[in-house]
PDB file of C-alpha atoms in Angstrom:
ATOM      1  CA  UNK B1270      23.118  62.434   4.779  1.00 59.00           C
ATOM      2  CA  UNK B1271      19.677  62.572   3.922  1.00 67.00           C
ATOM      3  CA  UNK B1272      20.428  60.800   0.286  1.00 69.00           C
ATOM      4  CA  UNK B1273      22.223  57.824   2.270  1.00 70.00           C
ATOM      5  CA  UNK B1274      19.017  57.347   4.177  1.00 67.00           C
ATOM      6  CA  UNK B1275      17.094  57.569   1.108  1.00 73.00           C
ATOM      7  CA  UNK B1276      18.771  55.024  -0.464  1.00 76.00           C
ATOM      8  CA  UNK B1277      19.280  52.834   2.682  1.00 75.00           C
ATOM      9  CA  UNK B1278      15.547  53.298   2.847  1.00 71.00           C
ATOM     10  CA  UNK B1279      14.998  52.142  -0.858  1.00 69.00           C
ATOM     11  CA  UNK B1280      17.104  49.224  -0.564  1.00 78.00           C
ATOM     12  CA  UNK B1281      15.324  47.819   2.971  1.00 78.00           C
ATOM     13  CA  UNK B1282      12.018  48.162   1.169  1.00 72.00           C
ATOM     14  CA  UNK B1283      13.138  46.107  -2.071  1.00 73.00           C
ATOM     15  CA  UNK B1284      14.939  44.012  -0.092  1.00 72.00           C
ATOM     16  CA  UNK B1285      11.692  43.540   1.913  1.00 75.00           C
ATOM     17  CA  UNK B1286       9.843  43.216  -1.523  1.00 82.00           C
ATOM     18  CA  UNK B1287      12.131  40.287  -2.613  1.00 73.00           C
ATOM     19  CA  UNK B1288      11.620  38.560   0.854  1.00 73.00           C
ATOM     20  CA  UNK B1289       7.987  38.427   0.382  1.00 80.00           C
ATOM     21  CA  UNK B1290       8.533  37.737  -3.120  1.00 74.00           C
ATOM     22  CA  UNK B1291      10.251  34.627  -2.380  1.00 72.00           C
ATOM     23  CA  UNK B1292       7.798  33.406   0.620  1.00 71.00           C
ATOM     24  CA  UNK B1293       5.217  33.504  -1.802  1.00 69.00           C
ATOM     25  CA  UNK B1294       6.803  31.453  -4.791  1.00 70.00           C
ATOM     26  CA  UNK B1295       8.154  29.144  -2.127  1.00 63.00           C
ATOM     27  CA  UNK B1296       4.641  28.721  -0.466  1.00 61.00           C
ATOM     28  CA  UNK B1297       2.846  27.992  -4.039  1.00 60.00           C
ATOM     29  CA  UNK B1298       6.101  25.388  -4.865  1.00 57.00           C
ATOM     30  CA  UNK B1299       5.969  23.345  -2.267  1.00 50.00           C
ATOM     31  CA  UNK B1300       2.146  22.747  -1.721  1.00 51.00           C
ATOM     32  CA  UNK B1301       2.221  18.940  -0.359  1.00 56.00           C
ATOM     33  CA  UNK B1302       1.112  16.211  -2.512  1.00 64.00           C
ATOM     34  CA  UNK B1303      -2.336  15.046  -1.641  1.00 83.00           C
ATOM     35  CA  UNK B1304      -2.124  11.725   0.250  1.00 93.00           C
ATOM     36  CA  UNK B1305      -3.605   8.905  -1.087  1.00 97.00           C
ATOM     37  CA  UNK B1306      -3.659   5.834   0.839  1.00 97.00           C
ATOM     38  CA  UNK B1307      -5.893   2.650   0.804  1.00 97.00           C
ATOM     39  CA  UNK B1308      -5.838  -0.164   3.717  1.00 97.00           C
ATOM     40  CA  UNK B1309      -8.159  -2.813   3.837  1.00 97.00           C
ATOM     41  CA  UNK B1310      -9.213  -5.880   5.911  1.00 97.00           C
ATOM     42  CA  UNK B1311      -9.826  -9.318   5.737  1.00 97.00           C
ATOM     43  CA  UNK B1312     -12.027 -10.540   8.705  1.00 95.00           C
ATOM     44  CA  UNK B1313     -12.655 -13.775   9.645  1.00 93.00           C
ATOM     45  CA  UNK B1314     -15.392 -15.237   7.525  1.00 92.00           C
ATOM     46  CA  UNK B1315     -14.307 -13.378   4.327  1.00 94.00           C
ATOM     47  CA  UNK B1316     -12.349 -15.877   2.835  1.00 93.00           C
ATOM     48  CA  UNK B1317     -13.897 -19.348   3.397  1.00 91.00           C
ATOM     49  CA  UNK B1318     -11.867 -20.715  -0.316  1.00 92.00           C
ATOM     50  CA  UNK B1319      -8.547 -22.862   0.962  1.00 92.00           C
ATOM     51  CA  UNK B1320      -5.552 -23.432  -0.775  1.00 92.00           C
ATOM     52  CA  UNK B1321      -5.245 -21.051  -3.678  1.00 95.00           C
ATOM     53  CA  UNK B1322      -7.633 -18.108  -3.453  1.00 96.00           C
ATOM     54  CA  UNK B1323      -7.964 -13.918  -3.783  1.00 97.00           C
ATOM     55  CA  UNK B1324      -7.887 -12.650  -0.852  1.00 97.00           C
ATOM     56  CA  UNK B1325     -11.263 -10.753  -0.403  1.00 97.00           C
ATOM     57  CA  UNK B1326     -11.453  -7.802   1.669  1.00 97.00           C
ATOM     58  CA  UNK B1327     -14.444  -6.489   3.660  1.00 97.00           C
ATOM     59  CA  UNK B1328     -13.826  -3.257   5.234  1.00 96.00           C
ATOM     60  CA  UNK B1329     -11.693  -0.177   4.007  1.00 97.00           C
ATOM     61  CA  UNK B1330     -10.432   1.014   7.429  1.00 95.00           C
ATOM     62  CA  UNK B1331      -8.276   3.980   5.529  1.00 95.00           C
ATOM     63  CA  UNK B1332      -9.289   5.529   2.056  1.00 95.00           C
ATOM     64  CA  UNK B1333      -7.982   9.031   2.079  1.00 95.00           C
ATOM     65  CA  UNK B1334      -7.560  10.445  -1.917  1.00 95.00           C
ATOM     66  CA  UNK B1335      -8.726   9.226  -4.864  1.00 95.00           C
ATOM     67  CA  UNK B1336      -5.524   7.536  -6.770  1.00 97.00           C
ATOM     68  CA  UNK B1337      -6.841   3.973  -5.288  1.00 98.00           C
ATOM     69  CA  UNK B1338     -10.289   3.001  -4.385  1.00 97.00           C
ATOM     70  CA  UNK B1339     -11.857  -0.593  -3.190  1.00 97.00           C
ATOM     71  CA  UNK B1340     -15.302  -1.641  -3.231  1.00 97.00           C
ATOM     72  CA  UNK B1341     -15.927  -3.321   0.322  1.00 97.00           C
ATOM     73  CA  UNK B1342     -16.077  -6.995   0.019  1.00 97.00           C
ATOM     74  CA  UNK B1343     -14.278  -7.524  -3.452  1.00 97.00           C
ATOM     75  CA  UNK B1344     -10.581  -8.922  -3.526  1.00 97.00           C
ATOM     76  CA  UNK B1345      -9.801  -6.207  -6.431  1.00 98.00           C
ATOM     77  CA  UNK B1346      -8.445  -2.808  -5.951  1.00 98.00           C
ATOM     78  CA  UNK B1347      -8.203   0.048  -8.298  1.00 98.00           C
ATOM     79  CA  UNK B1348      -5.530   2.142  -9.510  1.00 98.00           C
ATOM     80  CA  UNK B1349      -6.550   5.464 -10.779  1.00 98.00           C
ATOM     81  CA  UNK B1350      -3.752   7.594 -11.105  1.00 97.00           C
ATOM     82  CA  UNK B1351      -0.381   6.794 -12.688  1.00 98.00           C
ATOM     83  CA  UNK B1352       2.502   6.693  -9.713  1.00 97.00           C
ATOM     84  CA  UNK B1353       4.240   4.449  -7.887  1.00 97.00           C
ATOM     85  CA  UNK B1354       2.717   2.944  -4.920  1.00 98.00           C
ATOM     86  CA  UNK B1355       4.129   0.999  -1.648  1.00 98.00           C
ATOM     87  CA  UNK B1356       2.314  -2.208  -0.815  1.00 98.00           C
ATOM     88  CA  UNK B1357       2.507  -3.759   2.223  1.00 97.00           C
ATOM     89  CA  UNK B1358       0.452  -6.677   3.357  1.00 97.00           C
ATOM     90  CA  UNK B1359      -0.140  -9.486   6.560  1.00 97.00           C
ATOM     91  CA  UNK B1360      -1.569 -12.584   5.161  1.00 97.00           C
ATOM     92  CA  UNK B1361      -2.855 -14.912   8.222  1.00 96.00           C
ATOM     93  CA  UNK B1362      -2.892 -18.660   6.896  1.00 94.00           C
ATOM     94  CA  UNK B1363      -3.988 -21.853   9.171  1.00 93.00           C
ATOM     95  CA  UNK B1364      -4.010 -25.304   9.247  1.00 89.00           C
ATOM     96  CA  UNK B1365      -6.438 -27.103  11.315  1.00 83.00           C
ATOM     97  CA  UNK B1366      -4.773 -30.711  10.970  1.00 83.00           C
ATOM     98  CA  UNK B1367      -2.108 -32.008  11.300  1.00 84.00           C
ATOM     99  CA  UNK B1368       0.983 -32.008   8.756  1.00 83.00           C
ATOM    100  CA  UNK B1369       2.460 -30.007   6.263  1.00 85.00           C
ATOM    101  CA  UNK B1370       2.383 -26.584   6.174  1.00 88.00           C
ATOM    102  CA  UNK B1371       3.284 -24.557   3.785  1.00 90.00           C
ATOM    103  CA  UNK B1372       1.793 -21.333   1.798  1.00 94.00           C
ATOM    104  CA  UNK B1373       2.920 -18.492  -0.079  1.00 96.00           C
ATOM    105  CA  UNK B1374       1.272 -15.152  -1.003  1.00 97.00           C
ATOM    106  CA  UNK B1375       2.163 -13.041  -4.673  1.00 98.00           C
ATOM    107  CA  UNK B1376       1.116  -9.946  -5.583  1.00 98.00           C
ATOM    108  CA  UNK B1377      -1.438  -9.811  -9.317  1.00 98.00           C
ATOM    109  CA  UNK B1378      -1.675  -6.780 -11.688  1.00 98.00           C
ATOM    110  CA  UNK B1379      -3.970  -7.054 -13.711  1.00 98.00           C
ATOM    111  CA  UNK B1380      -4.553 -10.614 -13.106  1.00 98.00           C
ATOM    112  CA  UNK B1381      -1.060 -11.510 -13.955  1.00 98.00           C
ATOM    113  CA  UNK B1382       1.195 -12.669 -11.224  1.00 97.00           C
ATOM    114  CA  UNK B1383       4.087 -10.123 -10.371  1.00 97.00           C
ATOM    115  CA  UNK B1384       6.976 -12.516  -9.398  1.00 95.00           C
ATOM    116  CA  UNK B1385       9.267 -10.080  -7.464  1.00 94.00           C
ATOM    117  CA  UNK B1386       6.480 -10.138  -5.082  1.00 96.00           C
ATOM    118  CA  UNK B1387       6.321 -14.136  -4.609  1.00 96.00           C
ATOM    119  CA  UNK B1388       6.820 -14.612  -0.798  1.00 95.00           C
ATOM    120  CA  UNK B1389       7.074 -18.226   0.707  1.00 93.00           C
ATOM    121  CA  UNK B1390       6.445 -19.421   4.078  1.00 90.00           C
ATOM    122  CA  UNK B1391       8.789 -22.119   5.214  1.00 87.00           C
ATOM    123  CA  UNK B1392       7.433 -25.916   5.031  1.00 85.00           C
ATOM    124  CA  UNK B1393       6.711 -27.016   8.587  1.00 84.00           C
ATOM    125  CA  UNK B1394       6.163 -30.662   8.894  1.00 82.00           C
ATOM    126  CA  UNK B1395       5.286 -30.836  12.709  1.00 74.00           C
ATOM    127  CA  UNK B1396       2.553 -32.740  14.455  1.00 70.00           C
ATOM    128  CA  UNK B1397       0.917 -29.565  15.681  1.00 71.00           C
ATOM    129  CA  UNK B1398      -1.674 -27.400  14.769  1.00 70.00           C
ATOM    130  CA  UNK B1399       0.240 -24.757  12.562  1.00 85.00           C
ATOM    131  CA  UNK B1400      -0.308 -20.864  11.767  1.00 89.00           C
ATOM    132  CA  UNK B1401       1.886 -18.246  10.129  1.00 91.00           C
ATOM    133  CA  UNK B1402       1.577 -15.010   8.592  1.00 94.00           C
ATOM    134  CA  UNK B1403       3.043 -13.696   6.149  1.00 95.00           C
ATOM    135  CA  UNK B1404       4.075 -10.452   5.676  1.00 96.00           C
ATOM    136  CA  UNK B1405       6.337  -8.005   2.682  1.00 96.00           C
ATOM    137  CA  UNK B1406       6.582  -4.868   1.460  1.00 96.00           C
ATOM    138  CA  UNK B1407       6.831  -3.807  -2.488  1.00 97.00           C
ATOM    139  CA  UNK B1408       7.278  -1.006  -4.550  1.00 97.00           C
ATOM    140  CA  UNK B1409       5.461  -1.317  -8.221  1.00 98.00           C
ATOM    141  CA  UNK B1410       5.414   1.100 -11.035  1.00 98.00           C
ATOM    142  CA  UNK B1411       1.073   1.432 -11.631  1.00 98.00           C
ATOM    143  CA  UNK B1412      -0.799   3.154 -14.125  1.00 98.00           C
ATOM    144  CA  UNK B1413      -4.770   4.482 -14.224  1.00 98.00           C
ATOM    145  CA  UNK B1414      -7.052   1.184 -15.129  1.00 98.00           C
ATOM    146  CA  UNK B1415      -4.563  -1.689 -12.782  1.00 98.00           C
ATOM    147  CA  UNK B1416      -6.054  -3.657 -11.233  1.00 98.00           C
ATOM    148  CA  UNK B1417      -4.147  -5.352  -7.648  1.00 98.00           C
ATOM    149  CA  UNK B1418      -5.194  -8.462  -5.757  1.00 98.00           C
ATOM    150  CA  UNK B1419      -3.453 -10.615  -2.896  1.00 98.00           C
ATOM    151  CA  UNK B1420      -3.329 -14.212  -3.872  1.00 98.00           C
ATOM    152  CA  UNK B1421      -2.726 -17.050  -1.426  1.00 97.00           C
ATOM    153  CA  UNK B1422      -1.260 -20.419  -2.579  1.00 96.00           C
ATOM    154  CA  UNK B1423      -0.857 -23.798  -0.973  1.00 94.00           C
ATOM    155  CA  UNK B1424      -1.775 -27.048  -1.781  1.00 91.00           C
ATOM    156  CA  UNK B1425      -2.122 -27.833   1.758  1.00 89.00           C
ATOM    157  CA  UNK B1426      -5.894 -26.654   3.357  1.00 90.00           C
ATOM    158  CA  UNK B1427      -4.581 -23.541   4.322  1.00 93.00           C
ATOM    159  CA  UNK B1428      -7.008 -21.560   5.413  1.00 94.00           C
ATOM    160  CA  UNK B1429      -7.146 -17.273   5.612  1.00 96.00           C
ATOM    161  CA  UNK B1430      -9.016 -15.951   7.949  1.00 95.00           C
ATOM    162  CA  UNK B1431      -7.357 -12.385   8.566  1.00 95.00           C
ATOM    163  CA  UNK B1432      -5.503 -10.236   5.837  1.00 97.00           C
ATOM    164  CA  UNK B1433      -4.820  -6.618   5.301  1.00 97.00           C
ATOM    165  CA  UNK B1434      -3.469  -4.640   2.581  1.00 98.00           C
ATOM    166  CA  UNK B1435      -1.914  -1.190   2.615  1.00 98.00           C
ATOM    167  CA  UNK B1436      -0.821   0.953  -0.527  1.00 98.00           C
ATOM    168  CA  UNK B1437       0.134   4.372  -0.792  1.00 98.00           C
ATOM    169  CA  UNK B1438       0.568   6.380  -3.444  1.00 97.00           C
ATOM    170  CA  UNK B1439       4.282   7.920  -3.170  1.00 95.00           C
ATOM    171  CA  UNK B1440       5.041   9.492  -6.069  1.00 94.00           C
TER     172      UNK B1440
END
């Protein structure tokens, strides 16, 4: 009897070993990826340019990390790690007369236009006063040294007078 225990008592305590063993490789495995995240806003009085314009950006409401960073007031944010990234954005366009309306909003790495991110408003010819925003979500493969902007297009006097952008860093 007393060897059974024995061994029932060696084989709790590696089995107890192993557990532990196992927490610990587990805990140092699946450490969560530092957030990075970046949004920004437009205010009113930002972006005074119509028609075709950056979008520039006063205040960084959220800047957790340091894969993206934005100086305050600029229309160009930085990429700093290598990842892909989820950008989302609201672009707020106006007309103060009367007639056509019609804008559009793409997405610029590195000063180049991305064209997967080309989004259109619809052309409103009404006799009213017209607003719209637009709004998308994109996925882009960045490296350290991009460069991102929000560009607005019309050749209407659209006007801009709230934006934001949001990118996070996903993988």
């Amino acid at each position: 009897m007393d060897n059974k225990c024995k061994i029932i008592n060696c084989i709790i305590a590696l089995l107890s070993i192993l557990v532990i063993v196992m927490v610990v490789i587990l805990a140092f495995n699946s450490n969560e990826q530092e957030k990075n995240i970046l949004t920004t806003i437009a205010n009113e009085g930002d972006n005074t340019q119509i028609g075709i314009t950056t979008i520039k950006f006063s205040e960084n409401e959220i800047l957790i990390g340091n894969a993206i960073s934005h100086i305050e007031n600029t229309d160009t944010i930085n990429i700093n790690e290598n990842g892909i990234y989820q950008i989302s954005y609201q672009l707020y366009g106006m007309r103060e007369t009367i007639g056509t309306f019609n804008f559009s909003a793409i997405i610029l790495v590195n000063d180049t236009a991305v064209n997967e991110t080309f989004n259109e408003s619809p052309i409103l010819r009404d006799n009213v006063v017209n607003r719209m925003t637009l709004t998308s979500t994109v996925f882009l493969k960045l490296n350290a040294g991009d460069t991102v902007k929000l560009k607005a297009l019309s050749i209407e006097d659209i006007s801009y007078p709230t934006s934001r952008i949001d990118i996070e860093k996903i993988y």
